[in-house]
Short mmCIF file of C-alpha atoms in Angstrom, two decimals:
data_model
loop_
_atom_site.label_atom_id
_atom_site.label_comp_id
_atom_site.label_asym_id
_atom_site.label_seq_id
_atom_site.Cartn_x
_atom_site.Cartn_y
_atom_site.Cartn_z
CA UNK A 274 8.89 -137.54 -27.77
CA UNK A 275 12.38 -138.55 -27.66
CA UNK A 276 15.25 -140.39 -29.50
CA UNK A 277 16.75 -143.51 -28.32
CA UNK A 278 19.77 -144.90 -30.59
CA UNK A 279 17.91 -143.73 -33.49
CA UNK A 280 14.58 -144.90 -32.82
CA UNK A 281 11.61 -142.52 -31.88
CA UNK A 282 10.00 -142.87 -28.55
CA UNK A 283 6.53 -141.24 -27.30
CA UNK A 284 3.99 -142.15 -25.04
CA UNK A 285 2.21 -141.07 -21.49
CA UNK A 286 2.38 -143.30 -18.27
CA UNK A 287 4.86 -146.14 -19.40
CA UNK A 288 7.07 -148.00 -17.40
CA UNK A 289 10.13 -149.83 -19.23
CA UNK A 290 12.71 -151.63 -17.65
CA UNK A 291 15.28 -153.97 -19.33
CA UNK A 292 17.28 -154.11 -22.05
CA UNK A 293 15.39 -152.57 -24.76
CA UNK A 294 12.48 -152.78 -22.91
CA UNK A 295 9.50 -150.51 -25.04
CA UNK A 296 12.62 -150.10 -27.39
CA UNK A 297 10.50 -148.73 -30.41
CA UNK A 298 7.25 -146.78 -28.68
CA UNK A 299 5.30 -144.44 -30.53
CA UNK A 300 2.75 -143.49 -28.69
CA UNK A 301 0.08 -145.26 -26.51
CA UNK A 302 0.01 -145.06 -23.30
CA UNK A 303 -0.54 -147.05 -19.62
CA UNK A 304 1.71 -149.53 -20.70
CA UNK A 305 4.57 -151.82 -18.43
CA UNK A 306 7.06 -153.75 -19.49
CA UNK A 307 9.50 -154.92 -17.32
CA UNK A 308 12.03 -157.73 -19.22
CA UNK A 309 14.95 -157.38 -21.57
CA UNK A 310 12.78 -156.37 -25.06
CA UNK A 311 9.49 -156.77 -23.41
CA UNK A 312 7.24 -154.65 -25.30
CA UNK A 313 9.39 -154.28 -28.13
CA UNK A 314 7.24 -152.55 -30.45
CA UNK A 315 4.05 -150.29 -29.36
CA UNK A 316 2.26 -147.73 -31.69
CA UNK A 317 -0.66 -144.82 -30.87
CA UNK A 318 -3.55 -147.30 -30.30
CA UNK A 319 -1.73 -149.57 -27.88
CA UNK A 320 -2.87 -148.98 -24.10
CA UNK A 321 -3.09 -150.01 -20.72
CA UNK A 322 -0.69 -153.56 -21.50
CA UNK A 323 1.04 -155.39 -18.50
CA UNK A 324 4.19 -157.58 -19.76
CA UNK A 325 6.65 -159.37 -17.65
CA UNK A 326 9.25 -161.54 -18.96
CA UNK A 327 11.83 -161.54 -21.67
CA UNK A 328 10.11 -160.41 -24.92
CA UNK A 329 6.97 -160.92 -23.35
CA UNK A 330 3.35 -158.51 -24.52
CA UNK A 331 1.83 -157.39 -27.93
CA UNK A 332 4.08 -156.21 -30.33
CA UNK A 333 7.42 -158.15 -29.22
CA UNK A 334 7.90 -159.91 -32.17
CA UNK A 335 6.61 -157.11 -34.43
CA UNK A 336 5.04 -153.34 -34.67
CA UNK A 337 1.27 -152.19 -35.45
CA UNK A 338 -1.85 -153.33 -34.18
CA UNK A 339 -3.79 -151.74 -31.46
CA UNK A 340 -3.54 -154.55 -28.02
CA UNK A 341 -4.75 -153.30 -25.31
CA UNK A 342 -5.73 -153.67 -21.98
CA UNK A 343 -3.86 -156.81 -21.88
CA UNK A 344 -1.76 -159.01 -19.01
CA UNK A 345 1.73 -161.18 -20.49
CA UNK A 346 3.59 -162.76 -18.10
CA UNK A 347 6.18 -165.36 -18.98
CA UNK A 348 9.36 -165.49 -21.93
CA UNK A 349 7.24 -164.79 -24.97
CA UNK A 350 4.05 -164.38 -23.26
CA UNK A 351 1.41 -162.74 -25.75
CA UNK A 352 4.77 -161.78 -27.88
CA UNK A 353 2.68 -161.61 -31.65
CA UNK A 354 -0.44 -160.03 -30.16
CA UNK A 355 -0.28 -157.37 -31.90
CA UNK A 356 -4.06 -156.58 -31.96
CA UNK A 357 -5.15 -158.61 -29.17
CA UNK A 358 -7.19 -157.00 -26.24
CA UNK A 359 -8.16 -157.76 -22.65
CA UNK A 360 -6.66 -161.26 -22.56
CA UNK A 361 -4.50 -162.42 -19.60
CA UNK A 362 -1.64 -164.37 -20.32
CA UNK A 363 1.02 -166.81 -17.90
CA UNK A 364 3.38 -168.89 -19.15
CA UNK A 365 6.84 -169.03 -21.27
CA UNK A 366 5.00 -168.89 -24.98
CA UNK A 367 1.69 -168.96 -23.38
CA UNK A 368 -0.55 -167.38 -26.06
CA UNK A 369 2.67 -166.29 -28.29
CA UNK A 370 0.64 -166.16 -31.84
CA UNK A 371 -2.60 -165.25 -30.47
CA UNK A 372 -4.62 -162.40 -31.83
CA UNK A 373 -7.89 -162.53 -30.29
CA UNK A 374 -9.63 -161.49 -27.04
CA UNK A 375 -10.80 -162.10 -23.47
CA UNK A 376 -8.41 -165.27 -23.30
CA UNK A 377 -7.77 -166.38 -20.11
CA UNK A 378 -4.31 -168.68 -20.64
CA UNK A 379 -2.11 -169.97 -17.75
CA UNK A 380 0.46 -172.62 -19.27
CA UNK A 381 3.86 -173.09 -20.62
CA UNK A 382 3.09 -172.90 -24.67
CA UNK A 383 -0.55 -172.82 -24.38
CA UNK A 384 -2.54 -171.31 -27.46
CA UNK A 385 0.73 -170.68 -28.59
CA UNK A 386 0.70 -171.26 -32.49
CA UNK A 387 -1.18 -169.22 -35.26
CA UNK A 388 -4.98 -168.95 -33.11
CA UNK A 389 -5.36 -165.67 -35.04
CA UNK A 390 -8.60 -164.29 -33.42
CA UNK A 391 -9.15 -167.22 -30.96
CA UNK A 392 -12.00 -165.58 -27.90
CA UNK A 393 -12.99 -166.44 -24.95
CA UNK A 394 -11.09 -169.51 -24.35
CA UNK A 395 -9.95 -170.68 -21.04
CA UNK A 396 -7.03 -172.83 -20.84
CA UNK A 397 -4.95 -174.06 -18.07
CA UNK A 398 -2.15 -176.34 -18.00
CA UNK A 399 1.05 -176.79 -20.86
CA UNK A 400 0.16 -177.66 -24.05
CA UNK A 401 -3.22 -176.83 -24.18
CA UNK A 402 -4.30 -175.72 -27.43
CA UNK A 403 -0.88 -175.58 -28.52
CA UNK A 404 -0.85 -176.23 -32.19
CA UNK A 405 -4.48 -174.23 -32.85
CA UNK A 406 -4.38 -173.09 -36.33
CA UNK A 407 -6.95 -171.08 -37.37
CA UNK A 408 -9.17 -167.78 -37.14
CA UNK A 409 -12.22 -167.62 -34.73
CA UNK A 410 -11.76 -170.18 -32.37
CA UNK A 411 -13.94 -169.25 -29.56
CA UNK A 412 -15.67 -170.33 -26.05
CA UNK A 413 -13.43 -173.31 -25.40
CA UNK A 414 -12.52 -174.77 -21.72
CA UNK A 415 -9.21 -176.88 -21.43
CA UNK A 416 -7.88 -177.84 -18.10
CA UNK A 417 -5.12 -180.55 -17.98
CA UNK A 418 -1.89 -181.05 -20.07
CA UNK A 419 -2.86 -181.64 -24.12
CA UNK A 420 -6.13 -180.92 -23.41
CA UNK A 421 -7.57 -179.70 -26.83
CA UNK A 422 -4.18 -180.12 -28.32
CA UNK A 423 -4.89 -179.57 -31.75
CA UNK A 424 -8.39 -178.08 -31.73
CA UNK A 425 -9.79 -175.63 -34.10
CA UNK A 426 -13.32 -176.03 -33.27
CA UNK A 427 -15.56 -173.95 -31.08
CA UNK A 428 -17.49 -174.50 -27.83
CA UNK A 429 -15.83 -177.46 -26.03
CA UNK A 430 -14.92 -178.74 -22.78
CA UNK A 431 -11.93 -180.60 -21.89
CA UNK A 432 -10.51 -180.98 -18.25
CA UNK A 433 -8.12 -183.75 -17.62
CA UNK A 434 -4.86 -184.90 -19.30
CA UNK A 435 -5.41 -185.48 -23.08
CA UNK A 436 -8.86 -185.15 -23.00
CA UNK A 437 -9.70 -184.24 -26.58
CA UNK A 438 -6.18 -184.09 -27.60
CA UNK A 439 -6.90 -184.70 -31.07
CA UNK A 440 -9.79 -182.62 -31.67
CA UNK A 441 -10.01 -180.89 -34.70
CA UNK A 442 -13.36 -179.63 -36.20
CA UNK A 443 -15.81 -181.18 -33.52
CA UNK A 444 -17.59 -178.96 -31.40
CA UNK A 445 -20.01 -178.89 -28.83
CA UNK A 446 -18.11 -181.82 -26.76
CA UNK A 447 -17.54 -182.37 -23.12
CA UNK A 448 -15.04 -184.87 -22.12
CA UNK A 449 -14.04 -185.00 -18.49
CA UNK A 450 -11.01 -187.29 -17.15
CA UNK A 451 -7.97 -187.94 -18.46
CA UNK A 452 -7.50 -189.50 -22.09
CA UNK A 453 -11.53 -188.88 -22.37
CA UNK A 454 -12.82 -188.55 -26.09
CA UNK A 455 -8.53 -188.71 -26.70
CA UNK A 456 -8.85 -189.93 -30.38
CA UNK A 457 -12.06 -187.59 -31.49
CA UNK A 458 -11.09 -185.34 -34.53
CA UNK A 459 -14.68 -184.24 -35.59
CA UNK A 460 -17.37 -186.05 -33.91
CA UNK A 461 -19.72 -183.51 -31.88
CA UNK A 462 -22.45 -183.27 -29.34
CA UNK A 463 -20.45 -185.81 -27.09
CA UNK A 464 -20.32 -186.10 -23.62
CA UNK A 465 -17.56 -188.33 -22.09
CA UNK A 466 -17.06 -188.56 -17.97
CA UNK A 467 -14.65 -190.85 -16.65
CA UNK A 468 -10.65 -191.90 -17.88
CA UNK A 469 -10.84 -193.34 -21.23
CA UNK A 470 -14.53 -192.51 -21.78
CA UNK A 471 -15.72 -192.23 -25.67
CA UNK A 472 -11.54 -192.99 -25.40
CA UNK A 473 -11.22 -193.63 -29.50
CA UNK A 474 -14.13 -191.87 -31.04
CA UNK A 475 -13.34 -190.23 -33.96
CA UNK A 476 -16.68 -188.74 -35.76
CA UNK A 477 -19.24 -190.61 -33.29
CA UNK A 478 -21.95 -187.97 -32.27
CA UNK A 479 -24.58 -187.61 -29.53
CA UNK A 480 -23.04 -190.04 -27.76
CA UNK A 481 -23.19 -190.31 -23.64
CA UNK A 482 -20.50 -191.86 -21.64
CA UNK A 483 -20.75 -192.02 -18.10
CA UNK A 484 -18.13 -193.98 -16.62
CA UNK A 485 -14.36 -195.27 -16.68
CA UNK A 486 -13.88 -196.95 -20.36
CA UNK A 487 -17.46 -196.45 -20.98
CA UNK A 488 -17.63 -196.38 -24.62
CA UNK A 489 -14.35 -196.62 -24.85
CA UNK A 490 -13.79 -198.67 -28.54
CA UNK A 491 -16.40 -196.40 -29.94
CA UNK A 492 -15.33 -194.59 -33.30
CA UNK A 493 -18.58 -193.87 -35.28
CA UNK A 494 -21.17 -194.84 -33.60
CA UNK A 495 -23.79 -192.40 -33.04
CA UNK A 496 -26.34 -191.54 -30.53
CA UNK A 497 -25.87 -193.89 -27.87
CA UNK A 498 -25.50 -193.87 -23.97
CA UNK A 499 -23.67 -196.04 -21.85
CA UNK A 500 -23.43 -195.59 -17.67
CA UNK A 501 -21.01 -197.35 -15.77
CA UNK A 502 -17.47 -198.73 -16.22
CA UNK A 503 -16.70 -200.46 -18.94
CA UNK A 504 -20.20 -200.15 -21.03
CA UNK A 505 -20.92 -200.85 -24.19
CA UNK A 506 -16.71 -201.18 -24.09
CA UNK A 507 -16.34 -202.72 -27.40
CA UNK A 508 -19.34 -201.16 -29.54
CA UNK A 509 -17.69 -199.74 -32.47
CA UNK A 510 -19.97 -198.18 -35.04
CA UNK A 511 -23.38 -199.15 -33.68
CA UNK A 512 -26.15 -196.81 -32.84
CA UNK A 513 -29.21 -196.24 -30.81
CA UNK A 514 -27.87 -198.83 -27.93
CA UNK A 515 -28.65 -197.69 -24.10
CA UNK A 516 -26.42 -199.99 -21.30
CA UNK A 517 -26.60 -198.97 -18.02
CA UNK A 518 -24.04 -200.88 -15.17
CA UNK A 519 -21.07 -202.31 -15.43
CA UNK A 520 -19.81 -204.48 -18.37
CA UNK A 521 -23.23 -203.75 -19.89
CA UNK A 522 -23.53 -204.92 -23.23
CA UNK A 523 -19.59 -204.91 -23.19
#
């Protein structure tokens, strides 16, 4: 143990470098932190953390917790972790607020705001999951920018830009290509594949979409399928409807 401008330090195998770097250890141990006030803070049940960047890993932005096993990289990366474990982290705020773990996040600001024991998410691209608030957000897929932007619910898929953006409580969704499912807050069950499929559903559910702008003027309707570009384009509300081609039943 030792004494650093009035601070106590102690800990086995750790690697600081930068300014302040591990400033306020005490204890721990297998950590790195390489970054002007990586690592800031790190207490007895913090181990095995990689952080890179300025003010980057668990504990940054604030002591306790016990993160561990744990990879920040990127200003800010991981920074409020304080109790998150075995999540990898790339990107300047990438997962800044984030508590939970097995997150794998690679994005500028991605599941960056208060996703206090978000799981098992994937995420890659900026913005993804960005403005999350809530506890126990888990099993998610995002790939494209704003993918999921707002989500709090569990279990969906989103790859392509926007897809889901507005997503709030619906779960079990799939919406691939970009600006799929864009307008959905809490319908669920969906499954959107094409640009602009199930485009402004809001609480539709059990809906297919297979198909550019299939679906695409959609916002309540529930449990039907369309295949092809541009079917059932301008149902609304209705339900029960099958169209397969193009234009069908537009």
């Amino acid at each position: 143990c030792q004494t650093l401008n009035g601070y106590s330090f102690s800990g086995n195998d750790v690697l600081a470098v930068g300014t302040q770097a591990m400033y306020c250890g005490n204890g721990g141990g297998g950590n790195t932190a390489i970054g002007n006030y990586a690592f800031l803070y790190s207490n007895n049940g913090m181990y095995c953390n990689t952080s890179l960047g300025a003010c980057a890993g668990p504990g940054a932005y604030g002591g306790g917790g016990n993160a561990s096993n744990n990879i920040a990289i990127g200003v800010a990366a991981l920074s409020g972790g304080c109790c998150a474990g075995r999540n990898v982290v790339i990107g300047d705020g990438a997962g800044a607020l984030t508590s939970g773990c097995c997150n794998v996040v690679v994005g500028y600001a991605s599941l960056s705001y208060n996703a206090q024991n978000a799981s098992c998410n994937t995420l890659v691209g900026a913005s993804i999951m960005s403005n999350t608030v809530g506890t126990g957000v888990t099993g998610n897929v995002g790939v494209g920018w704003a993918a999921l932007c707002i989500n709090r619910a569990s279990s969906n898929t989103a790859v392509g830009t926007s897809a889901l953006q507005a997503n709030t409580t619906g779960g079990l969704n799939t919406a691939v290509g970009t600006l799929s499912m864009q307008a959905n807050t809490r319908g669920c069950q969906n499954t959107a594949v094409g640009a602009c499929a199930l485009y402004a559903n809001v609480s539709g559910c059990l809906n297919a979409a297979v198909g550019s702008n299939a679906l695409q003027g959609n916002t309540t309707g529930n449990s039907n399928t369309a295949v092809g570009n541009n079917a059932l384009l301008c149902n609304t509300g209705g339900t029960n409807n099958a169209a397969l081609g193009a234009f069908a039943l537009q």
